[in-house]
Amino acid sequence: GIQVEQSPPDLILQEGANSTLRCNFSDSVNNLQWFHQNPWGQLINLFYIPSGTKQNGRLSATTVATERYSLLYISSSQTTDSGVYFCAAYNYGGSQGNLIFGKGTKLSVKP
Amino acid sequence: DGGITQSPKYLFRKEGQNVTLSCEQNLNHDAMYWYRQDPGQGLRLIYYSQIVNDFQKGDIAEGYSVSREKKESFPLTVTSAQKNPTAFYLCASSRDRETGETQYFGPGTRLLVL
């Protein structure tokens, strides 16, 4: 089945800094999603992005499906951006027809 | 407000006891899911349901059971056969599973063993 790897595992930023989180996946995918888990455990969907680029405020994401990776960009980071960012990939029609999650990138934004 | 609710927020289980976690959604979604999250790890799929009265095992179904009698509800029972149940349990739903559409998550239930 699909393997999903995220890097870096941990990231500490000063407020106002920019960052790039990476997600590599081992096979072609029909669906790629980015989630943010806040310190209380709530998961919020950030992007549904099987290919191309999307932007939402200070966040943007790019998936290059042919090269099997996706990037999440956070600009002008704020303390409320802290938490864990998960990438999840889905390969409909494969033996694992479900979302497969990476282990996440834990982001800490310091004031 | 449309969304997914889970209860309780915290649950304590004694040895040999079965416990049931509640998950309700009012998003009119067909598909529902249960995930388990251990510290420092990603989410792993326990069970999923594409439609009422149908559900399938995920990657780590042993020691768990589910039912889907109503579209809105997908309760998860952690049985005594689950030897390491301490974890954070997340319920999710989506309009459709086949297309892999966006999943929306509830706030989670933390299960602890006494």
PDB file of N, CA, C and O in Angstrom, chain A residues 3-11 20-26 32-37 43 46 68-72 74 83-89 100-107, chain B residues 37 40-43:
ATOM      1  N   GLN A   3       2.848   4.434   1.068  1.00  0.00           N
ATOM      2  CA  GLN A   3       3.606   4.918   2.216  1.00  0.00           C
ATOM      3  C   GLN A   3       3.624   6.444   2.148  1.00  0.00           C
ATOM      4  O   GLN A   3       3.832   7.020   1.081  1.00  0.00           O
ATOM      5  N   VAL A   4       3.397   7.079   3.282  1.00  0.00           N
ATOM      6  CA  VAL A   4       3.392   8.537   3.344  1.00  0.00           C
ATOM      7  C   VAL A   4       4.434   8.975   4.369  1.00  0.00           C
ATOM      8  O   VAL A   4       4.373   8.558   5.524  1.00  0.00           O
ATOM      9  N   GLU A   5       5.368   9.792   3.919  1.00  0.00           N
ATOM     10  CA  GLU A   5       6.435  10.263   4.802  1.00  0.00           C
ATOM     11  C   GLU A   5       6.437  11.781   4.844  1.00  0.00           C
ATOM     12  O   GLU A   5       6.391  12.431   3.795  1.00  0.00           O
ATOM     13  N   GLN A   6       6.526  12.321   6.050  1.00  0.00           N
ATOM     14  CA  GLN A   6       6.527  13.774   6.217  1.00  0.00           C
ATOM     15  C   GLN A   6       7.837  14.246   6.829  1.00  0.00           C
ATOM     16  O   GLN A   6       8.450  13.557   7.638  1.00  0.00           O
ATOM     17  N   SER A   7       8.236  15.433   6.414  1.00  0.00           N
ATOM     18  CA  SER A   7       9.441  16.030   6.983  1.00  0.00           C
ATOM     19  C   SER A   7       9.290  17.547   7.060  1.00  0.00           C
ATOM     20  O   SER A   7       8.559  18.146   6.256  1.00  0.00           O
ATOM     21  N   PRO A   8       9.956  18.186   8.037  1.00  0.00           N
ATOM     22  CA  PRO A   8      10.666  17.537   9.143  1.00  0.00           C
ATOM     23  C   PRO A   8       9.681  17.029  10.189  1.00  0.00           C
ATOM     24  O   PRO A   8       8.527  17.418  10.179  1.00  0.00           O
ATOM     25  N   PRO A   9      10.089  16.181  11.101  1.00  0.00           N
ATOM     26  CA  PRO A   9       9.181  15.719  12.155  1.00  0.00           C
ATOM     27  C   PRO A   9       8.855  16.809  13.164  1.00  0.00           C
ATOM     28  O   PRO A   9       7.757  16.819  13.722  1.00  0.00           O
ATOM     29  N   ASP A  10       9.794  17.689  13.405  1.00  0.00           N
ATOM     30  CA  ASP A  10       9.580  18.795  14.333  1.00  0.00           C
ATOM     31  C   ASP A  10      10.126  20.079  13.733  1.00  0.00           C
ATOM     32  O   ASP A  10      11.143  20.057  13.039  1.00  0.00           O
ATOM     33  N   LEU A  11       9.455  21.195  14.058  1.00  0.00           N
ATOM     34  CA  LEU A  11       9.872  22.486  13.516  1.00  0.00           C
ATOM     35  C   LEU A  11       9.530  23.561  14.538  1.00  0.00           C
ATOM     36  O   LEU A  11       8.393  23.625  15.011  1.00  0.00           O
ATOM     37  N   THR A  20       8.186  25.613   5.200  1.00  0.00           N
ATOM     38  CA  THR A  20       7.725  24.670   4.185  1.00  0.00           C
ATOM     39  C   THR A  20       7.739  23.272   4.769  1.00  0.00           C
ATOM     40  O   THR A  20       8.758  22.818   5.275  1.00  0.00           O
ATOM     41  N   LEU A  21       6.598  22.608   4.704  1.00  0.00           N
ATOM     42  CA  LEU A  21       6.476  21.233   5.168  1.00  0.00           C
ATOM     43  C   LEU A  21       6.345  20.341   3.936  1.00  0.00           C
ATOM     44  O   LEU A  21       5.658  20.691   2.971  1.00  0.00           O
ATOM     45  N   ARG A  22       6.960  19.162   4.023  1.00  0.00           N
ATOM     46  CA  ARG A  22       6.992  18.282   2.856  1.00  0.00           C
ATOM     47  C   ARG A  22       6.306  16.957   3.144  1.00  0.00           C
ATOM     48  O   ARG A  22       6.385  16.431   4.258  1.00  0.00           O
ATOM     49  N   CYS A  23       5.668  16.423   2.111  1.00  0.00           N
ATOM     50  CA  CYS A  23       5.001  15.122   2.183  1.00  0.00           C
ATOM     51  C   CYS A  23       5.377  14.342   0.935  1.00  0.00           C
ATOM     52  O   CYS A  23       5.117  14.804  -0.186  1.00  0.00           O
ATOM     53  N   ASN A  24       5.995  13.185   1.130  1.00  0.00           N
ATOM     54  CA  ASN A  24       6.320  12.289   0.018  1.00  0.00           C
ATOM     55  C   ASN A  24       5.413  11.074   0.082  1.00  0.00           C
ATOM     56  O   ASN A  24       5.138  10.544   1.166  1.00  0.00           O
ATOM     57  N   PHE A  25       4.945  10.632  -1.069  1.00  0.00           N
ATOM     58  CA  PHE A  25       4.121   9.424  -1.092  1.00  0.00           C
ATOM     59  C   PHE A  25       4.668   8.462  -2.134  1.00  0.00           C
ATOM     60  O   PHE A  25       5.245   8.876  -3.136  1.00  0.00           O
ATOM     61  N   SER A  26       4.451   7.182  -1.880  1.00  0.00           N
ATOM     62  CA  SER A  26       5.193   6.142  -2.596  1.00  0.00           C
ATOM     63  C   SER A  26       4.529   5.671  -3.877  1.00  0.00           C
ATOM     64  O   SER A  26       5.135   4.931  -4.656  1.00  0.00           O
ATOM     65  N   LEU A  32      -5.095  13.851  -2.065  1.00  0.00           N
ATOM     66  CA  LEU A  32      -4.044  14.211  -1.121  1.00  0.00           C
ATOM     67  C   LEU A  32      -4.615  15.328  -0.261  1.00  0.00           C
ATOM     68  O   LEU A  32      -5.130  16.323  -0.798  1.00  0.00           O
ATOM     69  N   GLN A  33      -4.573  15.161   1.023  1.00  0.00           N
ATOM     70  CA  GLN A  33      -5.150  16.162   1.922  1.00  0.00           C
ATOM     71  C   GLN A  33      -4.126  16.579   2.969  1.00  0.00           C
ATOM     72  O   GLN A  33      -3.308  15.766   3.413  1.00  0.00           O
ATOM     73  N   TRP A  34      -4.222  17.828   3.377  1.00  0.00           N
ATOM     74  CA  TRP A  34      -3.438  18.359   4.483  1.00  0.00           C
ATOM     75  C   TRP A  34      -4.409  18.712   5.619  1.00  0.00           C
ATOM     76  O   TRP A  34      -5.457  19.317   5.388  1.00  0.00           O
ATOM     77  N   PHE A  35      -4.003  18.325   6.834  1.00  0.00           N
ATOM     78  CA  PHE A  35      -4.793  18.611   8.026  1.00  0.00           C
ATOM     79  C   PHE A  35      -3.924  19.317   9.062  1.00  0.00           C
ATOM     80  O   PHE A  35      -2.712  19.105   9.133  1.00  0.00           O
ATOM     81  N   HIS A  36      -4.572  20.114   9.899  1.00  0.00           N
ATOM     82  CA  HIS A  36      -3.921  20.697  11.066  1.00  0.00           C
ATOM     83  C   HIS A  36      -4.611  20.163  12.309  1.00  0.00           C
ATOM     84  O   HIS A  36      -5.848  20.237  12.407  1.00  0.00           O
ATOM     85  N   GLN A  37      -3.821  19.611  13.235  1.00  0.00           N
ATOM     86  CA  GLN A  37      -4.366  19.166  14.514  1.00  0.00           C
ATOM     87  C   GLN A  37      -3.926  20.150  15.594  1.00  0.00           C
ATOM     88  O   GLN A  37      -2.717  20.295  15.842  1.00  0.00           O
ATOM     89  N   LEU A  43      -8.849  17.946  14.493  1.00  0.00           N
ATOM     90  CA  LEU A  43      -8.273  17.958  13.144  1.00  0.00           C
ATOM     91  C   LEU A  43      -9.136  18.807  12.225  1.00  0.00           C
ATOM     92  O   LEU A  43     -10.349  18.626  12.155  1.00  0.00           O
ATOM     93  N   LEU A  46      -7.225  21.350   5.813  1.00  0.00           N
ATOM     94  CA  LEU A  46      -6.679  22.583   5.247  1.00  0.00           C
ATOM     95  C   LEU A  46      -6.835  22.614   3.735  1.00  0.00           C
ATOM     96  O   LEU A  46      -7.280  23.624   3.180  1.00  0.00           O
ATOM     97  N   ARG A  68       5.403  12.721  -6.968  1.00  0.00           N
ATOM     98  CA  ARG A  68       4.946  12.099  -5.715  1.00  0.00           C
ATOM     99  C   ARG A  68       5.351  12.874  -4.473  1.00  0.00           C
ATOM    100  O   ARG A  68       5.901  12.301  -3.511  1.00  0.00           O
ATOM    101  N   TYR A  69       5.086  14.165  -4.496  1.00  0.00           N
ATOM    102  CA  TYR A  69       5.283  14.927  -3.275  1.00  0.00           C
ATOM    103  C   TYR A  69       4.308  16.092  -3.235  1.00  0.00           C
ATOM    104  O   TYR A  69       3.759  16.520  -4.250  1.00  0.00           O
ATOM    105  N   SER A  70       4.103  16.573  -2.006  1.00  0.00           N
ATOM    106  CA  SER A  70       3.282  17.745  -1.789  1.00  0.00           C
ATOM    107  C   SER A  70       3.973  18.636  -0.765  1.00  0.00           C
ATOM    108  O   SER A  70       4.669  18.134   0.131  1.00  0.00           O
ATOM    109  N   LEU A  71       3.794  19.936  -0.906  1.00  0.00           N
ATOM    110  CA  LEU A  71       4.401  20.910  -0.005  1.00  0.00           C
ATOM    111  C   LEU A  71       3.322  21.801   0.586  1.00  0.00           C
ATOM    112  O   LEU A  71       2.394  22.216  -0.114  1.00  0.00           O
ATOM    113  N   LEU A  72       3.455  22.079   1.857  1.00  0.00           N
ATOM    114  CA  LEU A  72       2.568  23.029   2.532  1.00  0.00           C
ATOM    115  C   LEU A  72       3.416  24.221   2.960  1.00  0.00           C
ATOM    116  O   LEU A  72       4.414  24.056   3.670  1.00  0.00           O
ATOM    117  N   ILE A  74       3.630  27.851   4.928  1.00  0.00           N
ATOM    118  CA  ILE A  74       3.016  28.726   5.933  1.00  0.00           C
ATOM    119  C   ILE A  74       3.817  30.018   5.942  1.00  0.00           C
ATOM    120  O   ILE A  74       5.028  30.003   6.212  1.00  0.00           O
ATOM    121  N   GLY A  83       0.884  23.280  16.385  1.00  0.00           N
ATOM    122  CA  GLY A  83       0.127  22.039  16.350  1.00  0.00           C
ATOM    123  C   GLY A  83       0.839  21.040  15.446  1.00  0.00           C
ATOM    124  O   GLY A  83       2.020  21.203  15.139  1.00  0.00           O
ATOM    125  N   VAL A  84       0.115  20.021  15.043  1.00  0.00           N
ATOM    126  CA  VAL A  84       0.690  19.003  14.168  1.00  0.00           C
ATOM    127  C   VAL A  84       0.003  19.058  12.810  1.00  0.00           C
ATOM    128  O   VAL A  84      -1.223  19.112  12.738  1.00  0.00           O
ATOM    129  N   TYR A  85       0.812  19.029  11.779  1.00  0.00           N
ATOM    130  CA  TYR A  85       0.303  19.054  10.409  1.00  0.00           C
ATOM    131  C   TYR A  85       0.448  17.669   9.805  1.00  0.00           C
ATOM    132  O   TYR A  85       1.547  17.104   9.788  1.00  0.00           O
ATOM    133  N   PHE A  86      -0.671  17.136   9.347  1.00  0.00           N
ATOM    134  CA  PHE A  86      -0.682  15.811   8.752  1.00  0.00           C
ATOM    135  C   PHE A  86      -0.972  15.898   7.261  1.00  0.00           C
ATOM    136  O   PHE A  86      -1.816  16.673   6.818  1.00  0.00           O
ATOM    137  N   CYS A  87      -0.284  15.046   6.547  1.00  0.00           N
ATOM    138  CA  CYS A  87      -0.560  14.805   5.149  1.00  0.00           C
ATOM    139  C   CYS A  87      -1.209  13.421   5.072  1.00  0.00           C
ATOM    140  O   CYS A  87      -0.809  12.498   5.791  1.00  0.00           O
ATOM    141  N   ALA A  88      -2.215  13.279   4.211  1.00  0.00           N
ATOM    142  CA  ALA A  88      -2.878  11.985   4.053  1.00  0.00           C
ATOM    143  C   ALA A  88      -3.152  11.751   2.576  1.00  0.00           C
ATOM    144  O   ALA A  88      -3.644  12.637   1.879  1.00  0.00           O
ATOM    145  N   ALA A  89      -2.841  10.545   2.124  1.00  0.00           N
ATOM    146  CA  ALA A  89      -2.984  10.216   0.707  1.00  0.00           C
ATOM    147  C   ALA A  89      -3.971   9.073   0.525  1.00  0.00           C
ATOM    148  O   ALA A  89      -4.104   8.198   1.385  1.00  0.00           O
ATOM    149  N   ILE A 100      -4.332   7.223   3.948  1.00  0.00           N
ATOM    150  CA  ILE A 100      -3.174   6.809   4.710  1.00  0.00           C
ATOM    151  C   ILE A 100      -2.476   8.065   5.215  1.00  0.00           C
ATOM    152  O   ILE A 100      -2.095   8.931   4.421  1.00  0.00           O
ATOM    153  N   PHE A 101      -2.312   8.152   6.532  1.00  0.00           N
ATOM    154  CA  PHE A 101      -1.739   9.346   7.144  1.00  0.00           C
ATOM    155  C   PHE A 101      -0.243   9.193   7.364  1.00  0.00           C
ATOM    156  O   PHE A 101       0.245   8.121   7.732  1.00  0.00           O
ATOM    157  N   GLY A 102       0.485  10.283   7.171  1.00  0.00           N
ATOM    158  CA  GLY A 102       1.863  10.345   7.619  1.00  0.00           C
ATOM    159  C   GLY A 102       1.911  10.543   9.123  1.00  0.00           C
ATOM    160  O   GLY A 102       0.869  10.677   9.780  1.00  0.00           O
ATOM    161  N   LYS A 103       3.129  10.578   9.682  1.00  0.00           N
ATOM    162  CA  LYS A 103       3.271  10.726  11.131  1.00  0.00           C
ATOM    163  C   LYS A 103       3.209  12.171  11.581  1.00  0.00           C
ATOM    164  O   LYS A 103       3.199  12.444  12.779  1.00  0.00           O
ATOM    165  N   GLY A 104       3.191  13.092  10.643  1.00  0.00           N
ATOM    166  CA  GLY A 104       2.986  14.485  10.988  1.00  0.00           C
ATOM    167  C   GLY A 104       4.254  15.284  11.184  1.00  0.00           C
ATOM    168  O   GLY A 104       5.339  14.737  11.412  1.00  0.00           O
ATOM    169  N   THR A 105       4.105  16.603  11.091  1.00  0.00           N
ATOM    170  CA  THR A 105       5.154  17.565  11.444  1.00  0.00           C
ATOM    171  C   THR A 105       4.631  18.392  12.596  1.00  0.00           C
ATOM    172  O   THR A 105       3.586  19.041  12.481  1.00  0.00           O
ATOM    173  N   LYS A 106       5.345  18.351  13.713  1.00  0.00           N
ATOM    174  CA  LYS A 106       4.927  19.138  14.875  1.00  0.00           C
ATOM    175  C   LYS A 106       5.543  20.522  14.796  1.00  0.00           C
ATOM    176  O   LYS A 106       6.761  20.668  14.838  1.00  0.00           O
ATOM    177  N   LEU A 107       4.694  21.533  14.686  1.00  0.00           N
ATOM    178  CA  LEU A 107       5.142  22.916  14.549  1.00  0.00           C
ATOM    179  C   LEU A 107       4.907  23.682  15.843  1.00  0.00           C
ATOM    180  O   LEU A 107       3.806  23.656  16.393  1.00  0.00           O
TER     181      LEU A 107
ATOM    182  N   GLN B  37      -5.417   7.189  17.239  1.00  0.00           N
ATOM    183  CA  GLN B  37      -4.164   7.937  17.217  1.00  0.00           C
ATOM    184  C   GLN B  37      -3.397   7.674  18.511  1.00  0.00           C
ATOM    185  O   GLN B  37      -3.913   7.919  19.597  1.00  0.00           O
ATOM    186  N   GLY B  40       2.415  10.790  19.181  1.00  0.00           N
ATOM    187  CA  GLY B  40       3.484  10.953  18.207  1.00  0.00           C
ATOM    188  C   GLY B  40       3.277  10.207  16.903  1.00  0.00           C
ATOM    189  O   GLY B  40       4.195  10.121  16.084  1.00  0.00           O
ATOM    190  N   GLN B  41       2.080   9.691  16.716  1.00  0.00           N
ATOM    191  CA  GLN B  41       1.814   8.904  15.515  1.00  0.00           C
ATOM    192  C   GLN B  41       0.714   9.538  14.676  1.00  0.00           C
ATOM    193  O   GLN B  41      -0.049  10.389  15.141  1.00  0.00           O
ATOM    194  N   GLY B  42       0.634   9.056  13.443  1.00  0.00           N
ATOM    195  CA  GLY B  42      -0.487   9.460  12.599  1.00  0.00           C
ATOM    196  C   GLY B  42      -1.730   8.665  12.954  1.00  0.00           C
ATOM    197  O   GLY B  42      -1.760   7.915  13.927  1.00  0.00           O
ATOM    198  N   LEU B  43      -2.765   8.842  12.149  1.00  0.00           N
ATOM    199  CA  LEU B  43      -4.027   8.162  12.396  1.00  0.00           C
ATOM    200  C   LEU B  43      -4.053   6.807  11.683  1.00  0.00           C
ATOM    201  O   LEU B  43      -3.571   6.692  10.555  1.00  0.00           O
TER     202      LEU B  43
END
